[in-house]
Amino acid sequence: MSTTKKTVVADYLREALAKGVYRPGERLPGEEELAEELDVSRATARLGMRILQDEGRIAIHVGRGAYVADHQPIIHRATPTSRDDPGRLDSDYHARLRDAGYSNIDEKIKVSLDTMRPKIAKRLLNESEEQGPHGGLVVIRASEHFVDGSLWQSHVTYFPFSIASNTALMSPEYLEGGIGEVLRELGLHEEWNWDIVGARMPSQDEADAFGLAPGIPLLIQERVTYEGQRPLRFTETLMPANRHQLLYAGGDAPEELRVMHSDVNIFEH
């Protein structure tokens, strides 16, 4: 069984999915049918299908066959506004989850104090912070969101110790007005931000925590917010790519944008 032949099978299926020949949730041809269609052995057809399974494109169920993965991601509005908090799920998002058939939404918050890793220091330290007595300390506020008992999103927000020390940010409790409101009460105003969004494969621990099938990557959104040139917080959000899609809007986008485009799906054909 050559690598070339199993790749032919994988490419054939990949092209069929791209053209929408098989819809999400639809059963694919079996090994025997694929083998006959492509003039390969059943073992080769099986290996080709496993490539697509490892990519997260199909799901193989023993005794039932292979099915097109039914990716129905929920829109997450990533554009920051005066009311947005990257560590929260807004009420609109809750409504979209319920519309998609999910019901039980829960949040767990943990707060800790640690020294800054190089990655965190690179995003949070400016010259004044580095020279201060607590320049190497960071307050970490981790928020995990569970939907129907499964980990759905993970947000970790890092604050310079000089900002978060002895404030509500160090309490592992739900913040009614969000992190932004606490910062405003401290006299700090988030004036601008930058975001980076990328994707990577999860570690085994992450795959287990999120309950991810083989081949499903994580979306990683990083955001640093500033007052002038002073970094106020750095938030890293982890989201399974098959459950989320990020919506960025520019200009004078209406507030109801998330509702208007709630049925947009990057996996549709």
PDB file of C-alpha atoms in Angstrom:
ATOM      1  CA  MET A   1       0.000   0.000   0.000  1.00  0.00           C
ATOM      2  CA  SER A   2       1.755   3.115  -1.160  1.00  0.00           C
ATOM      3  CA  THR A   3       1.457   6.518   0.429  1.00  0.00           C
ATOM      4  CA  THR A   4       0.542   7.845  -3.005  1.00  0.00           C
ATOM      5  CA  LYS A   5      -2.569   5.708  -3.267  1.00  0.00           C
ATOM      6  CA  LYS A   6      -3.951   6.538   0.187  1.00  0.00           C
ATOM      7  CA  THR A   7      -3.283  10.211  -0.588  1.00  0.00           C
ATOM      8  CA  VAL A   8      -5.332   9.835  -3.776  1.00  0.00           C
ATOM      9  CA  VAL A   9      -8.237   8.603  -1.661  1.00  0.00           C
ATOM     10  CA  ALA A  10      -7.840  11.489   0.790  1.00  0.00           C
ATOM     11  CA  ASP A  11      -7.645  14.048  -2.041  1.00  0.00           C
ATOM     12  CA  TYR A  12     -10.746  12.576  -3.684  1.00  0.00           C
ATOM     13  CA  LEU A  13     -12.761  12.889  -0.480  1.00  0.00           C
ATOM     14  CA  ARG A  14     -11.354  16.346   0.295  1.00  0.00           C
ATOM     15  CA  GLU A  15     -12.420  17.612  -3.138  1.00  0.00           C
ATOM     16  CA  ALA A  16     -15.890  16.094  -2.757  1.00  0.00           C
ATOM     17  CA  LEU A  17     -16.321  17.855   0.584  1.00  0.00           C
ATOM     18  CA  ALA A  18     -15.077  21.166  -0.852  1.00  0.00           C
ATOM     19  CA  LYS A  19     -17.668  20.928  -3.665  1.00  0.00           C
ATOM     20  CA  GLY A  20     -20.446  20.124  -1.208  1.00  0.00           C
ATOM     21  CA  VAL A  21     -21.119  16.695  -2.749  1.00  0.00           C
ATOM     22  CA  TYR A  22     -21.625  15.387   0.784  1.00  0.00           C
ATOM     23  CA  ARG A  23     -23.313  17.609   3.355  1.00  0.00           C
ATOM     24  CA  PRO A  24     -22.527  17.857   7.094  1.00  0.00           C
ATOM     25  CA  GLY A  25     -23.829  14.792   8.892  1.00  0.00           C
ATOM     26  CA  GLU A  26     -24.231  12.821   5.641  1.00  0.00           C
ATOM     27  CA  ARG A  27     -22.848   9.293   5.334  1.00  0.00           C
ATOM     28  CA  LEU A  28     -19.868   8.849   3.005  1.00  0.00           C
ATOM     29  CA  PRO A  29     -19.311   5.904   0.651  1.00  0.00           C
ATOM     30  CA  GLY A  30     -17.916   2.866   2.433  1.00  0.00           C
ATOM     31  CA  GLU A  31     -14.420   1.435   2.052  1.00  0.00           C
ATOM     32  CA  GLU A  32     -15.549  -1.121  -0.532  1.00  0.00           C
ATOM     33  CA  GLU A  33     -17.303   1.486  -2.688  1.00  0.00           C
ATOM     34  CA  LEU A  34     -14.347   3.880  -2.522  1.00  0.00           C
ATOM     35  CA  ALA A  35     -11.907   1.078  -3.320  1.00  0.00           C
ATOM     36  CA  GLU A  36     -13.885   0.139  -6.418  1.00  0.00           C
ATOM     37  CA  GLU A  37     -14.351   3.764  -7.518  1.00  0.00           C
ATOM     38  CA  LEU A  38     -10.638   4.611  -7.200  1.00  0.00           C
ATOM     39  CA  ASP A  39      -9.212   1.206  -8.111  1.00  0.00           C
ATOM     40  CA  VAL A  40      -7.417   0.693  -4.806  1.00  0.00           C
ATOM     41  CA  SER A  41      -7.623  -1.945  -2.092  1.00  0.00           C
ATOM     42  CA  ARG A  42     -10.047  -1.633   0.817  1.00  0.00           C
ATOM     43  CA  ALA A  43      -7.090  -1.266   3.168  1.00  0.00           C
ATOM     44  CA  THR A  44      -5.825   1.691   1.127  1.00  0.00           C
ATOM     45  CA  ALA A  45      -9.306   3.251   1.097  1.00  0.00           C
ATOM     46  CA  ARG A  46      -9.425   2.857   4.878  1.00  0.00           C
ATOM     47  CA  LEU A  47      -6.074   4.618   5.305  1.00  0.00           C
ATOM     48  CA  GLY A  48      -7.190   7.459   3.031  1.00  0.00           C
ATOM     49  CA  MET A  49     -10.340   7.942   5.094  1.00  0.00           C
ATOM     50  CA  ARG A  50      -8.301   8.028   8.291  1.00  0.00           C
ATOM     51  CA  ILE A  51      -6.317  10.966   6.891  1.00  0.00           C
ATOM     52  CA  LEU A  52      -9.572  12.922   6.647  1.00  0.00           C
ATOM     53  CA  GLN A  53     -10.534  11.766  10.138  1.00  0.00           C
ATOM     54  CA  ASP A  54      -7.225  13.060  11.508  1.00  0.00           C
ATOM     55  CA  GLU A  55      -7.935  16.410   9.830  1.00  0.00           C
ATOM     56  CA  GLY A  56     -11.289  16.571  11.591  1.00  0.00           C
ATOM     57  CA  ARG A  57     -13.168  16.553   8.284  1.00  0.00           C
ATOM     58  CA  ILE A  58     -15.009  13.257   8.819  1.00  0.00           C
ATOM     59  CA  ALA A  59     -16.011  11.073  11.754  1.00  0.00           C
ATOM     60  CA  ILE A  60     -15.645   7.288  11.490  1.00  0.00           C
ATOM     61  CA  HIS A  61     -17.979   5.186  13.650  1.00  0.00           C
ATOM     62  CA  VAL A  62     -17.204   1.490  13.924  1.00  0.00           C
ATOM     63  CA  GLY A  63     -20.065  -0.551  12.527  1.00  0.00           C
ATOM     64  CA  ARG A  64     -21.889   2.532  11.196  1.00  0.00           C
ATOM     65  CA  GLY A  65     -19.558   4.054   8.634  1.00  0.00           C
ATOM     66  CA  ALA A  66     -18.006   7.455   8.021  1.00  0.00           C
ATOM     67  CA  TYR A  67     -19.889  10.751   8.194  1.00  0.00           C
ATOM     68  CA  VAL A  68     -19.071  14.324   7.230  1.00  0.00           C
ATOM     69  CA  ALA A  69     -18.176  16.261  10.370  1.00  0.00           C
ATOM     70  CA  ASP A  70     -21.053  18.574  11.258  1.00  0.00           C
ATOM     71  CA  HIS A  71     -19.242  21.794  12.152  1.00  0.00           C
ATOM     72  CA  GLN A  72     -21.757  24.392  13.314  1.00  0.00           C
ATOM     73  CA  PRO A  73     -19.620  27.063  14.967  1.00  0.00           C
ATOM     74  CA  ILE A  74     -21.162  29.825  17.077  1.00  0.00           C
ATOM     75  CA  ILE A  75     -20.277  33.402  16.151  1.00  0.00           C
ATOM     76  CA  HIS A  76     -18.075  35.122  18.717  1.00  0.00           C
ATOM     77  CA  ARG A  77     -17.931  38.888  18.180  1.00  0.00           C
ATOM     78  CA  ALA A  78     -14.253  39.706  18.544  1.00  0.00           C
ATOM     79  CA  THR A  79     -14.399  43.450  17.849  1.00  0.00           C
ATOM     80  CA  PRO A  80     -13.915  45.253  21.178  1.00  0.00           C
ATOM     81  CA  THR A  81     -16.538  47.771  22.285  1.00  0.00           C
ATOM     82  CA  SER A  82     -16.938  49.804  25.453  1.00  0.00           C
ATOM     83  CA  ARG A  83     -19.036  46.999  26.960  1.00  0.00           C
ATOM     84  CA  ASP A  84     -17.134  43.968  25.709  1.00  0.00           C
ATOM     85  CA  ASP A  85     -15.036  41.839  28.020  1.00  0.00           C
ATOM     86  CA  PRO A  86     -12.831  39.182  26.358  1.00  0.00           C
ATOM     87  CA  GLY A  87     -13.173  36.979  29.442  1.00  0.00           C
ATOM     88  CA  ARG A  88     -16.965  36.739  29.296  1.00  0.00           C
ATOM     89  CA  LEU A  89     -19.709  35.215  27.186  1.00  0.00           C
ATOM     90  CA  ASP A  90     -22.257  37.942  26.430  1.00  0.00           C
ATOM     91  CA  SER A  91     -26.022  37.479  26.628  1.00  0.00           C
ATOM     92  CA  ASP A  92     -26.326  37.320  22.826  1.00  0.00           C
ATOM     93  CA  TYR A  93     -23.802  34.493  22.779  1.00  0.00           C
ATOM     94  CA  HIS A  94     -25.826  32.637  25.414  1.00  0.00           C
ATOM     95  CA  ALA A  95     -28.922  33.035  23.247  1.00  0.00           C
ATOM     96  CA  ARG A  96     -27.127  31.643  20.196  1.00  0.00           C
ATOM     97  CA  LEU A  97     -25.947  28.653  22.206  1.00  0.00           C
ATOM     98  CA  ARG A  98     -29.507  27.950  23.324  1.00  0.00           C
ATOM     99  CA  ASP A  99     -30.737  28.303  19.727  1.00  0.00           C
ATOM    100  CA  ALA A 100     -28.127  25.709  18.725  1.00  0.00           C
ATOM    101  CA  GLY A 101     -29.577  23.266  21.281  1.00  0.00           C
ATOM    102  CA  TYR A 102     -27.265  23.867  24.247  1.00  0.00           C
ATOM    103  CA  SER A 103     -28.771  24.692  27.629  1.00  0.00           C
ATOM    104  CA  ASN A 104     -26.438  24.496  30.627  1.00  0.00           C
ATOM    105  CA  ILE A 105     -23.817  27.284  30.643  1.00  0.00           C
ATOM    106  CA  ASP A 106     -21.416  27.602  33.564  1.00  0.00           C
ATOM    107  CA  GLU A 107     -18.248  29.523  34.417  1.00  0.00           C
ATOM    108  CA  LYS A 108     -15.360  28.705  36.746  1.00  0.00           C
ATOM    109  CA  ILE A 109     -12.886  31.397  37.792  1.00  0.00           C
ATOM    110  CA  LYS A 110      -9.449  30.948  39.322  1.00  0.00           C
ATOM    111  CA  VAL A 111      -7.042  33.690  40.378  1.00  0.00           C
ATOM    112  CA  SER A 112      -3.334  33.250  41.056  1.00  0.00           C
ATOM    113  CA  LEU A 113      -0.131  35.231  41.431  1.00  0.00           C
ATOM    114  CA  ASP A 114       3.058  34.306  39.606  1.00  0.00           C
ATOM    115  CA  THR A 115       6.245  35.651  38.093  1.00  0.00           C
ATOM    116  CA  MET A 116       6.017  36.701  34.469  1.00  0.00           C
ATOM    117  CA  ARG A 117       7.049  34.241  31.817  1.00  0.00           C
ATOM    118  CA  PRO A 118       8.956  35.862  28.916  1.00  0.00           C
ATOM    119  CA  LYS A 119       5.862  35.754  26.680  1.00  0.00           C
ATOM    120  CA  ILE A 120       3.769  37.622  29.262  1.00  0.00           C
ATOM    121  CA  ALA A 121       6.510  40.116  30.073  1.00  0.00           C
ATOM    122  CA  LYS A 122       6.907  40.916  26.387  1.00  0.00           C
ATOM    123  CA  ARG A 123       3.246  41.936  26.215  1.00  0.00           C
ATOM    124  CA  LEU A 124       2.778  43.628  29.594  1.00  0.00           C
ATOM    125  CA  LEU A 125       5.999  45.277  30.714  1.00  0.00           C
ATOM    126  CA  ASN A 126       6.963  48.799  29.799  1.00  0.00           C
ATOM    127  CA  GLU A 127       9.950  50.676  31.207  1.00  0.00           C
ATOM    128  CA  SER A 128       8.146  51.965  34.308  1.00  0.00           C
ATOM    129  CA  GLU A 129       6.799  48.502  35.166  1.00  0.00           C
ATOM    130  CA  GLU A 130      10.212  46.884  34.738  1.00  0.00           C
ATOM    131  CA  GLN A 131      11.809  49.351  37.140  1.00  0.00           C
ATOM    132  CA  GLY A 132       9.083  49.082  39.797  1.00  0.00           C
ATOM    133  CA  PRO A 133       9.317  46.882  42.911  1.00  0.00           C
ATOM    134  CA  HIS A 134       6.808  44.350  41.512  1.00  0.00           C
ATOM    135  CA  GLY A 135       7.859  44.469  37.863  1.00  0.00           C
ATOM    136  CA  GLY A 136       8.222  40.697  37.643  1.00  0.00           C
ATOM    137  CA  LEU A 137       4.862  39.778  39.195  1.00  0.00           C
ATOM    138  CA  VAL A 138       1.632  39.118  37.324  1.00  0.00           C
ATOM    139  CA  VAL A 139      -1.934  38.507  38.518  1.00  0.00           C
ATOM    140  CA  ILE A 140      -3.580  35.726  36.510  1.00  0.00           C
ATOM    141  CA  ARG A 141      -7.352  35.577  36.206  1.00  0.00           C
ATOM    142  CA  ALA A 142      -8.441  32.355  34.472  1.00  0.00           C
ATOM    143  CA  SER A 143     -12.034  31.893  33.364  1.00  0.00           C
ATOM    144  CA  GLU A 144     -13.283  28.594  31.939  1.00  0.00           C
ATOM    145  CA  HIS A 145     -16.712  28.388  30.314  1.00  0.00           C
ATOM    146  CA  PHE A 146     -18.532  25.065  30.251  1.00  0.00           C
ATOM    147  CA  VAL A 147     -21.471  24.272  27.965  1.00  0.00           C
ATOM    148  CA  ASP A 148     -23.532  21.203  28.814  1.00  0.00           C
ATOM    149  CA  GLY A 149     -20.664  19.985  30.993  1.00  0.00           C
ATOM    150  CA  SER A 150     -17.936  20.336  28.337  1.00  0.00           C
ATOM    151  CA  LEU A 151     -15.172  22.934  28.337  1.00  0.00           C
ATOM    152  CA  TRP A 152     -16.151  25.424  25.628  1.00  0.00           C
ATOM    153  CA  GLN A 153     -13.796  28.388  25.926  1.00  0.00           C
ATOM    154  CA  SER A 154     -10.816  29.194  28.111  1.00  0.00           C
ATOM    155  CA  HIS A 155      -9.800  32.787  28.858  1.00  0.00           C
ATOM    156  CA  VAL A 156      -6.691  33.714  30.801  1.00  0.00           C
ATOM    157  CA  THR A 157      -6.131  37.405  31.551  1.00  0.00           C
ATOM    158  CA  TYR A 158      -2.831  38.687  32.920  1.00  0.00           C
ATOM    159  CA  PHE A 159      -2.466  41.979  34.815  1.00  0.00           C
ATOM    160  CA  PRO A 160       0.651  43.739  36.060  1.00  0.00           C
ATOM    161  CA  PHE A 161       0.724  43.366  39.849  1.00  0.00           C
ATOM    162  CA  SER A 162       0.832  47.154  40.184  1.00  0.00           C
ATOM    163  CA  ILE A 163      -2.656  47.342  38.596  1.00  0.00           C
ATOM    164  CA  ALA A 164      -4.493  44.368  40.080  1.00  0.00           C
ATOM    165  CA  SER A 165      -3.036  44.191  43.597  1.00  0.00           C
ATOM    166  CA  ASN A 166      -5.680  44.546  46.336  1.00  0.00           C
ATOM    167  CA  THR A 167      -8.501  45.034  43.826  1.00  0.00           C
ATOM    168  CA  ALA A 168     -11.572  43.036  42.803  1.00  0.00           C
ATOM    169  CA  LEU A 169      -9.491  41.600  39.979  1.00  0.00           C
ATOM    170  CA  MET A 170      -7.861  39.301  42.541  1.00  0.00           C
ATOM    171  CA  SER A 171     -11.191  37.878  43.693  1.00  0.00           C
ATOM    172  CA  PRO A 172     -12.240  34.563  42.076  1.00  0.00           C
ATOM    173  CA  GLU A 173     -15.800  35.850  41.766  1.00  0.00           C
ATOM    174  CA  TYR A 174     -17.962  36.869  38.841  1.00  0.00           C
ATOM    175  CA  LEU A 175     -17.505  40.584  38.122  1.00  0.00           C
ATOM    176  CA  GLU A 176     -20.934  42.061  37.441  1.00  0.00           C
ATOM    177  CA  GLY A 177     -19.657  44.931  35.334  1.00  0.00           C
ATOM    178  CA  GLY A 178     -16.737  43.016  33.854  1.00  0.00           C
ATOM    179  CA  ILE A 179     -13.014  43.657  33.987  1.00  0.00           C
ATOM    180  CA  GLY A 180     -13.348  46.903  32.044  1.00  0.00           C
ATOM    181  CA  GLU A 181     -15.642  48.362  34.687  1.00  0.00           C
ATOM    182  CA  VAL A 182     -13.207  47.463  37.480  1.00  0.00           C
ATOM    183  CA  LEU A 183     -10.386  49.161  35.581  1.00  0.00           C
ATOM    184  CA  ARG A 184     -12.497  52.286  35.092  1.00  0.00           C
ATOM    185  CA  GLU A 185     -13.254  52.389  38.818  1.00  0.00           C
ATOM    186  CA  LEU A 186      -9.489  52.329  39.363  1.00  0.00           C
ATOM    187  CA  GLY A 187      -9.161  55.368  37.109  1.00  0.00           C
ATOM    188  CA  LEU A 188      -7.756  53.367  34.182  1.00  0.00           C
ATOM    189  CA  HIS A 189      -9.251  53.630  30.702  1.00  0.00           C
ATOM    190  CA  GLU A 190      -8.688  51.126  27.898  1.00  0.00           C
ATOM    191  CA  GLU A 191      -8.026  53.412  24.951  1.00  0.00           C
ATOM    192  CA  TRP A 192      -6.813  50.994  22.291  1.00  0.00           C
ATOM    193  CA  ASN A 193      -5.821  47.388  21.730  1.00  0.00           C
ATOM    194  CA  TRP A 194      -4.208  44.979  19.334  1.00  0.00           C
ATOM    195  CA  ASP A 195      -5.279  41.417  18.574  1.00  0.00           C
ATOM    196  CA  ILE A 196      -3.516  38.416  17.099  1.00  0.00           C
ATOM    197  CA  VAL A 197      -5.552  35.377  15.998  1.00  0.00           C
ATOM    198  CA  GLY A 198      -3.940  32.116  14.987  1.00  0.00           C
ATOM    199  CA  ALA A 199      -4.479  28.372  15.105  1.00  0.00           C
ATOM    200  CA  ARG A 200      -2.465  25.452  16.419  1.00  0.00           C
ATOM    201  CA  MET A 201      -3.035  21.824  17.237  1.00  0.00           C
ATOM    202  CA  PRO A 202      -3.876  21.200  20.902  1.00  0.00           C
ATOM    203  CA  SER A 203      -1.643  19.384  23.340  1.00  0.00           C
ATOM    204  CA  GLN A 204      -3.012  16.058  24.547  1.00  0.00           C
ATOM    205  CA  ASP A 205      -4.101  17.672  27.820  1.00  0.00           C
ATOM    206  CA  GLU A 206      -5.943  20.407  25.912  1.00  0.00           C
ATOM    207  CA  ALA A 207      -7.588  17.896  23.570  1.00  0.00           C
ATOM    208  CA  ASP A 208      -8.783  15.907  26.583  1.00  0.00           C
ATOM    209  CA  ALA A 209     -10.009  19.022  28.420  1.00  0.00           C
ATOM    210  CA  PHE A 210     -12.004  20.307  25.431  1.00  0.00           C
ATOM    211  CA  GLY A 211     -13.093  16.825  24.319  1.00  0.00           C
ATOM    212  CA  LEU A 212     -11.632  17.300  20.831  1.00  0.00           C
ATOM    213  CA  ALA A 213     -11.629  14.670  18.124  1.00  0.00           C
ATOM    214  CA  PRO A 214      -8.377  14.066  16.216  1.00  0.00           C
ATOM    215  CA  GLY A 215      -7.490  16.799  13.745  1.00  0.00           C
ATOM    216  CA  ILE A 216      -9.434  19.658  15.385  1.00  0.00           C
ATOM    217  CA  PRO A 217      -7.191  22.710  15.990  1.00  0.00           C
ATOM    218  CA  LEU A 218      -7.579  25.423  18.591  1.00  0.00           C
ATOM    219  CA  LEU A 219      -8.185  29.048  17.676  1.00  0.00           C
ATOM    220  CA  ILE A 220      -6.001  31.323  19.788  1.00  0.00           C
ATOM    221  CA  GLN A 221      -6.962  34.972  20.206  1.00  0.00           C
ATOM    222  CA  GLU A 222      -4.530  37.272  21.990  1.00  0.00           C
ATOM    223  CA  ARG A 223      -5.499  40.814  22.974  1.00  0.00           C
ATOM    224  CA  VAL A 224      -3.469  43.489  24.755  1.00  0.00           C
ATOM    225  CA  THR A 225      -5.237  46.687  25.832  1.00  0.00           C
ATOM    226  CA  TYR A 226      -3.553  49.986  26.648  1.00  0.00           C
ATOM    227  CA  GLU A 227      -4.045  53.351  28.269  1.00  0.00           C
ATOM    228  CA  GLY A 228      -1.724  55.506  26.215  1.00  0.00           C
ATOM    229  CA  GLN A 229       1.469  53.448  26.034  1.00  0.00           C
ATOM    230  CA  ARG A 230       0.799  51.576  29.277  1.00  0.00           C
ATOM    231  CA  PRO A 231      -0.353  47.928  28.888  1.00  0.00           C
ATOM    232  CA  LEU A 232      -3.321  47.233  31.194  1.00  0.00           C
ATOM    233  CA  ARG A 233      -4.046  43.583  30.513  1.00  0.00           C
ATOM    234  CA  PHE A 234      -3.258  40.700  28.199  1.00  0.00           C
ATOM    235  CA  THR A 235      -5.963  38.118  27.469  1.00  0.00           C
ATOM    236  CA  GLU A 236      -5.431  34.786  25.748  1.00  0.00           C
ATOM    237  CA  THR A 237      -8.566  32.949  24.621  1.00  0.00           C
ATOM    238  CA  LEU A 238      -8.562  29.304  23.513  1.00  0.00           C
ATOM    239  CA  MET A 239     -11.476  28.082  21.390  1.00  0.00           C
ATOM    240  CA  PRO A 240     -11.959  24.803  19.490  1.00  0.00           C
ATOM    241  CA  ALA A 241     -12.026  25.750  15.798  1.00  0.00           C
ATOM    242  CA  ASN A 242     -15.047  23.564  15.027  1.00  0.00           C
ATOM    243  CA  ARG A 243     -17.204  25.387  17.622  1.00  0.00           C
ATOM    244  CA  HIS A 244     -16.266  29.016  17.092  1.00  0.00           C
ATOM    245  CA  GLN A 245     -15.870  31.622  14.398  1.00  0.00           C
ATOM    246  CA  LEU A 246     -14.678  35.138  15.141  1.00  0.00           C
ATOM    247  CA  LEU A 247     -16.606  38.123  13.817  1.00  0.00           C
ATOM    248  CA  TYR A 248     -14.718  41.401  13.416  1.00  0.00           C
ATOM    249  CA  ALA A 249     -16.761  44.407  12.292  1.00  0.00           C
ATOM    250  CA  GLY A 250     -15.487  47.784  11.127  1.00  0.00           C
ATOM    251  CA  GLY A 251     -16.971  51.239  10.807  1.00  0.00           C
ATOM    252  CA  ASP A 252     -20.396  52.027  12.251  1.00  0.00           C
ATOM    253  CA  ALA A 253     -21.539  48.408  12.525  1.00  0.00           C
ATOM    254  CA  PRO A 254     -24.987  48.047  14.143  1.00  0.00           C
ATOM    255  CA  GLU A 255     -25.250  46.536  17.608  1.00  0.00           C
ATOM    256  CA  GLU A 256     -27.492  43.756  16.297  1.00  0.00           C
ATOM    257  CA  LEU A 257     -24.750  42.538  13.942  1.00  0.00           C
ATOM    258  CA  ARG A 258     -24.289  39.295  15.875  1.00  0.00           C
ATOM    259  CA  VAL A 259     -27.960  38.468  15.478  1.00  0.00           C
ATOM    260  CA  MET A 260     -28.075  39.534  11.813  1.00  0.00           C
ATOM    261  CA  HIS A 261     -25.304  37.101  10.868  1.00  0.00           C
ATOM    262  CA  SER A 262     -25.892  34.362  13.423  1.00  0.00           C
ATOM    263  CA  ASP A 263     -26.444  31.783  10.660  1.00  0.00           C
ATOM    264  CA  VAL A 264     -23.204  32.497   8.753  1.00  0.00           C
ATOM    265  CA  ASN A 265     -20.995  29.413   8.706  1.00  0.00           C
ATOM    266  CA  ILE A 266     -17.512  29.278   7.179  1.00  0.00           C
ATOM    267  CA  PHE A 267     -18.037  25.546   6.570  1.00  0.00           C
ATOM    268  CA  GLU A 268     -21.050  26.059   4.320  1.00  0.00           C
ATOM    269  CA  HIS A 269     -20.763  25.532   0.549  1.00  0.00           C
TER     270      HIS A 269
END
